[in-house]
Amino acid sequence: SAVISQKPSRDICQRGTSLTIQCQVDSQVTMMFWYRQQPGQSLTLIATANQGSEATYESGFVIDKFPISRPNLTFSTLTVSNMSPEDSSIYLCSVEDLTNGYTFGSGTRLTVV
Amino acid sequence: EDQVTQSPEALRLQEGESSSLNCSYTVSGLRGLFWYRQDPGKGPEFLFTLYSAGEEKEKERLKATLTKKESFLHITAPKPEDSATYLCAVQGGSNYKLTFGKGTLLTVNP
């Protein structure tokens, strides 16, 4: 199954700043997915990132707030822009795995103060 | 819109005390129902995918079953190391989006 490395694992950021989260996969994948897991809430899909095209955002998420890059078939970044305390959450990347459903990274725990 | 409801929110068991977790769902054209385990500070770990009503899958002390409206995760003779949050998700229609429930926090006491 695919192995995902996600960085950073955690960070504490000042409001108004931005944080870029990196996701590296050990194999080439067509689509990469970014999820948010807020305290006490379910994992929610933010966007789907395809290499060579614009990311597709879910309802309630916009590119200006969560810009995504997908420069190649093994790497993607998610930026959380102009952060507020409401952005405090766990952010996870995921890829489809032919044998194991969808594989997730270990997540980035973000705290905005 | 796809929806997933998991119950109970939390479950505390004694070691060896078998039980079941429930996942009720509504989806337009089920493509798959997924069960994950999530430990604190970690990402979800894949357990099972079920594709059609009547399907069952087992792994060690876990057994997942599926009907047209719900899925159960049966835990037989649990051990403390089975303590985790168990997540259920569905994938429907023609897209790749997973819709998750809020999870069941399982605690198994020795």
PDB file of C-alpha atoms in Angstrom, chain A residues 8-112:
ATOM      1  CA  PRO A   8       4.771  19.419   9.535  1.00  0.00           C
ATOM      2  CA  SER A   9       3.181  17.087  12.047  1.00  0.00           C
ATOM      3  CA  ARG A  10       2.061  20.009  14.156  1.00  0.00           C
ATOM      4  CA  ASP A  11       2.426  23.768  14.333  1.00  0.00           C
ATOM      5  CA  ILE A  12       1.264  26.720  16.371  1.00  0.00           C
ATOM      6  CA  CYS A  13       0.694  29.823  14.246  1.00  0.00           C
ATOM      7  CA  GLN A  14      -0.266  33.436  14.778  1.00  0.00           C
ATOM      8  CA  ARG A  15      -3.572  34.611  13.389  1.00  0.00           C
ATOM      9  CA  GLY A  16      -3.287  36.346  10.062  1.00  0.00           C
ATOM     10  CA  THR A  17      -0.344  34.235   8.908  1.00  0.00           C
ATOM     11  CA  SER A  18      -0.278  31.315   6.476  1.00  0.00           C
ATOM     12  CA  LEU A  19       0.954  27.727   6.780  1.00  0.00           C
ATOM     13  CA  THR A  20       1.878  25.377   3.971  1.00  0.00           C
ATOM     14  CA  ILE A  21       1.461  21.649   4.553  1.00  0.00           C
ATOM     15  CA  GLN A  22       3.379  19.181   2.426  1.00  0.00           C
ATOM     16  CA  CYS A  23       2.293  15.698   1.381  1.00  0.00           C
ATOM     17  CA  GLN A  24       4.719  13.250  -0.255  1.00  0.00           C
ATOM     18  CA  VAL A  25       3.642   9.829  -1.573  1.00  0.00           C
ATOM     19  CA  ASP A  26       6.022   6.955  -2.273  1.00  0.00           C
ATOM     20  CA  SER A  27       4.301   6.123  -5.570  1.00  0.00           C
ATOM     21  CA  GLN A  28       2.731   8.002  -8.445  1.00  0.00           C
ATOM     22  CA  VAL A  29      -0.960   8.735  -7.963  1.00  0.00           C
ATOM     23  CA  THR A  30      -3.462  10.537 -10.144  1.00  0.00           C
ATOM     24  CA  MET A  31      -5.486  12.204  -7.412  1.00  0.00           C
ATOM     25  CA  MET A  32      -4.597  13.465  -3.972  1.00  0.00           C
ATOM     26  CA  PHE A  33      -7.199  14.540  -1.448  1.00  0.00           C
ATOM     27  CA  TRP A  34      -7.055  17.061   1.363  1.00  0.00           C
ATOM     28  CA  TYR A  35      -9.292  16.664   4.424  1.00  0.00           C
ATOM     29  CA  ARG A  36      -9.944  18.680   7.556  1.00  0.00           C
ATOM     30  CA  GLN A  37     -10.809  17.140  10.912  1.00  0.00           C
ATOM     31  CA  GLN A  38     -12.117  19.732  13.357  1.00  0.00           C
ATOM     32  CA  PRO A  39     -12.449  18.862  17.038  1.00  0.00           C
ATOM     33  CA  GLY A  40     -15.503  16.692  17.593  1.00  0.00           C
ATOM     34  CA  GLN A  41     -16.383  16.735  13.915  1.00  0.00           C
ATOM     35  CA  SER A  42     -16.067  14.277  11.072  1.00  0.00           C
ATOM     36  CA  LEU A  43     -13.362  14.352   8.441  1.00  0.00           C
ATOM     37  CA  THR A  44     -14.451  16.725   5.703  1.00  0.00           C
ATOM     38  CA  LEU A  45     -13.043  16.818   2.191  1.00  0.00           C
ATOM     39  CA  ILE A  46     -11.543  20.205   1.330  1.00  0.00           C
ATOM     40  CA  ALA A  47     -10.443  19.570  -2.242  1.00  0.00           C
ATOM     41  CA  THR A  48      -9.174  17.066  -4.771  1.00  0.00           C
ATOM     42  CA  ALA A  49      -5.823  17.784  -6.395  1.00  0.00           C
ATOM     43  CA  ASN A  50      -5.032  16.460  -9.856  1.00  0.00           C
ATOM     44  CA  GLN A  51      -1.615  16.857 -11.403  1.00  0.00           C
ATOM     45  CA  GLY A  52      -1.645  19.372 -14.225  1.00  0.00           C
ATOM     46  CA  SER A  53      -5.012  20.928 -13.474  1.00  0.00           C
ATOM     47  CA  GLU A  54      -6.731  23.180 -10.969  1.00  0.00           C
ATOM     48  CA  ALA A  55      -7.832  21.585  -7.729  1.00  0.00           C
ATOM     49  CA  THR A  56     -11.536  20.902  -7.293  1.00  0.00           C
ATOM     50  CA  TYR A  57     -12.936  22.411  -4.098  1.00  0.00           C
ATOM     51  CA  GLU A  58     -15.891  21.170  -2.077  1.00  0.00           C
ATOM     52  CA  SER A  59     -18.748  23.404  -1.054  1.00  0.00           C
ATOM     53  CA  GLY A  60     -17.656  25.782   1.687  1.00  0.00           C
ATOM     54  CA  PHE A  61     -13.980  25.791   0.720  1.00  0.00           C
ATOM     55  CA  VAL A  62     -12.377  28.332  -1.610  1.00  0.00           C
ATOM     56  CA  ILE A  63      -9.055  28.568  -3.389  1.00  0.00           C
ATOM     57  CA  ASP A  64      -8.122  31.920  -1.845  1.00  0.00           C
ATOM     58  CA  LYS A  65      -8.301  30.405   1.629  1.00  0.00           C
ATOM     59  CA  PHE A  66      -6.868  26.968   0.810  1.00  0.00           C
ATOM     60  CA  PRO A  67      -4.615  27.206  -2.259  1.00  0.00           C
ATOM     61  CA  ILE A  68      -3.292  23.838  -3.404  1.00  0.00           C
ATOM     62  CA  SER A  69      -0.319  22.939  -5.552  1.00  0.00           C
ATOM     63  CA  ARG A  70       0.237  19.640  -7.367  1.00  0.00           C
ATOM     64  CA  PRO A  71       3.535  19.925  -9.241  1.00  0.00           C
ATOM     65  CA  ASN A  72       3.968  16.194  -9.923  1.00  0.00           C
ATOM     66  CA  LEU A  73       2.388  12.788  -9.374  1.00  0.00           C
ATOM     67  CA  THR A  74       3.922  12.226  -5.908  1.00  0.00           C
ATOM     68  CA  PHE A  75       3.652  15.588  -4.178  1.00  0.00           C
ATOM     69  CA  SER A  76       1.083  18.189  -3.138  1.00  0.00           C
ATOM     70  CA  THR A  77       0.847  21.144  -0.800  1.00  0.00           C
ATOM     71  CA  LEU A  78      -2.091  22.751   0.972  1.00  0.00           C
ATOM     72  CA  THR A  79      -1.779  26.292   2.271  1.00  0.00           C
ATOM     73  CA  VAL A  80      -4.055  27.609   4.994  1.00  0.00           C
ATOM     74  CA  SER A  81      -4.110  31.353   4.397  1.00  0.00           C
ATOM     75  CA  ASN A  82      -4.833  34.320   6.648  1.00  0.00           C
ATOM     76  CA  MET A  83      -5.470  31.990   9.548  1.00  0.00           C
ATOM     77  CA  SER A  84      -7.919  32.550  12.376  1.00  0.00           C
ATOM     78  CA  PRO A  85      -8.513  30.425  15.496  1.00  0.00           C
ATOM     79  CA  GLU A  86     -11.398  28.735  13.652  1.00  0.00           C
ATOM     80  CA  ASP A  87      -8.804  27.139  11.348  1.00  0.00           C
ATOM     81  CA  SER A  88      -7.373  25.175  14.269  1.00  0.00           C
ATOM     82  CA  SER A  89      -7.808  21.618  13.119  1.00  0.00           C
ATOM     83  CA  ILE A  90      -6.085  18.502  11.879  1.00  0.00           C
ATOM     84  CA  TYR A  91      -5.359  18.548   8.148  1.00  0.00           C
ATOM     85  CA  LEU A  92      -4.822  15.248   6.343  1.00  0.00           C
ATOM     86  CA  CYS A  93      -3.876  14.237   2.854  1.00  0.00           C
ATOM     87  CA  SER A  94      -5.071  11.017   1.286  1.00  0.00           C
ATOM     88  CA  VAL A  95      -4.600   8.954  -1.860  1.00  0.00           C
ATOM     89  CA  GLU A  96      -6.528   6.117  -3.395  1.00  0.00           C
ATOM     90  CA  ASP A  97      -4.894   2.764  -2.777  1.00  0.00           C
ATOM     91  CA  LEU A  98      -5.895  -0.170  -4.958  1.00  0.00           C
ATOM     92  CA  THR A  99      -5.572  -2.635  -2.090  1.00  0.00           C
ATOM     93  CA  ASN A 100      -6.403  -0.575   0.970  1.00  0.00           C
ATOM     94  CA  GLY A 101      -9.220   1.766   0.049  1.00  0.00           C
ATOM     95  CA  TYR A 102      -7.877   5.234   0.695  1.00  0.00           C
ATOM     96  CA  THR A 103      -4.623   5.746   2.595  1.00  0.00           C
ATOM     97  CA  PHE A 104      -4.158   8.764   4.856  1.00  0.00           C
ATOM     98  CA  GLY A 105      -1.139  10.633   6.043  1.00  0.00           C
ATOM     99  CA  SER A 106      -0.493  11.072   9.745  1.00  0.00           C
ATOM    100  CA  GLY A 107      -1.963  14.566   9.688  1.00  0.00           C
ATOM    101  CA  THR A 108      -0.907  18.090  10.592  1.00  0.00           C
ATOM    102  CA  ARG A 109      -2.276  19.396  13.870  1.00  0.00           C
ATOM    103  CA  LEU A 110      -2.644  23.152  13.500  1.00  0.00           C
ATOM    104  CA  THR A 111      -3.306  25.528  16.375  1.00  0.00           C
ATOM    105  CA  VAL A 112      -3.938  29.187  15.591  1.00  0.00           C
TER     106      VAL A 112
END
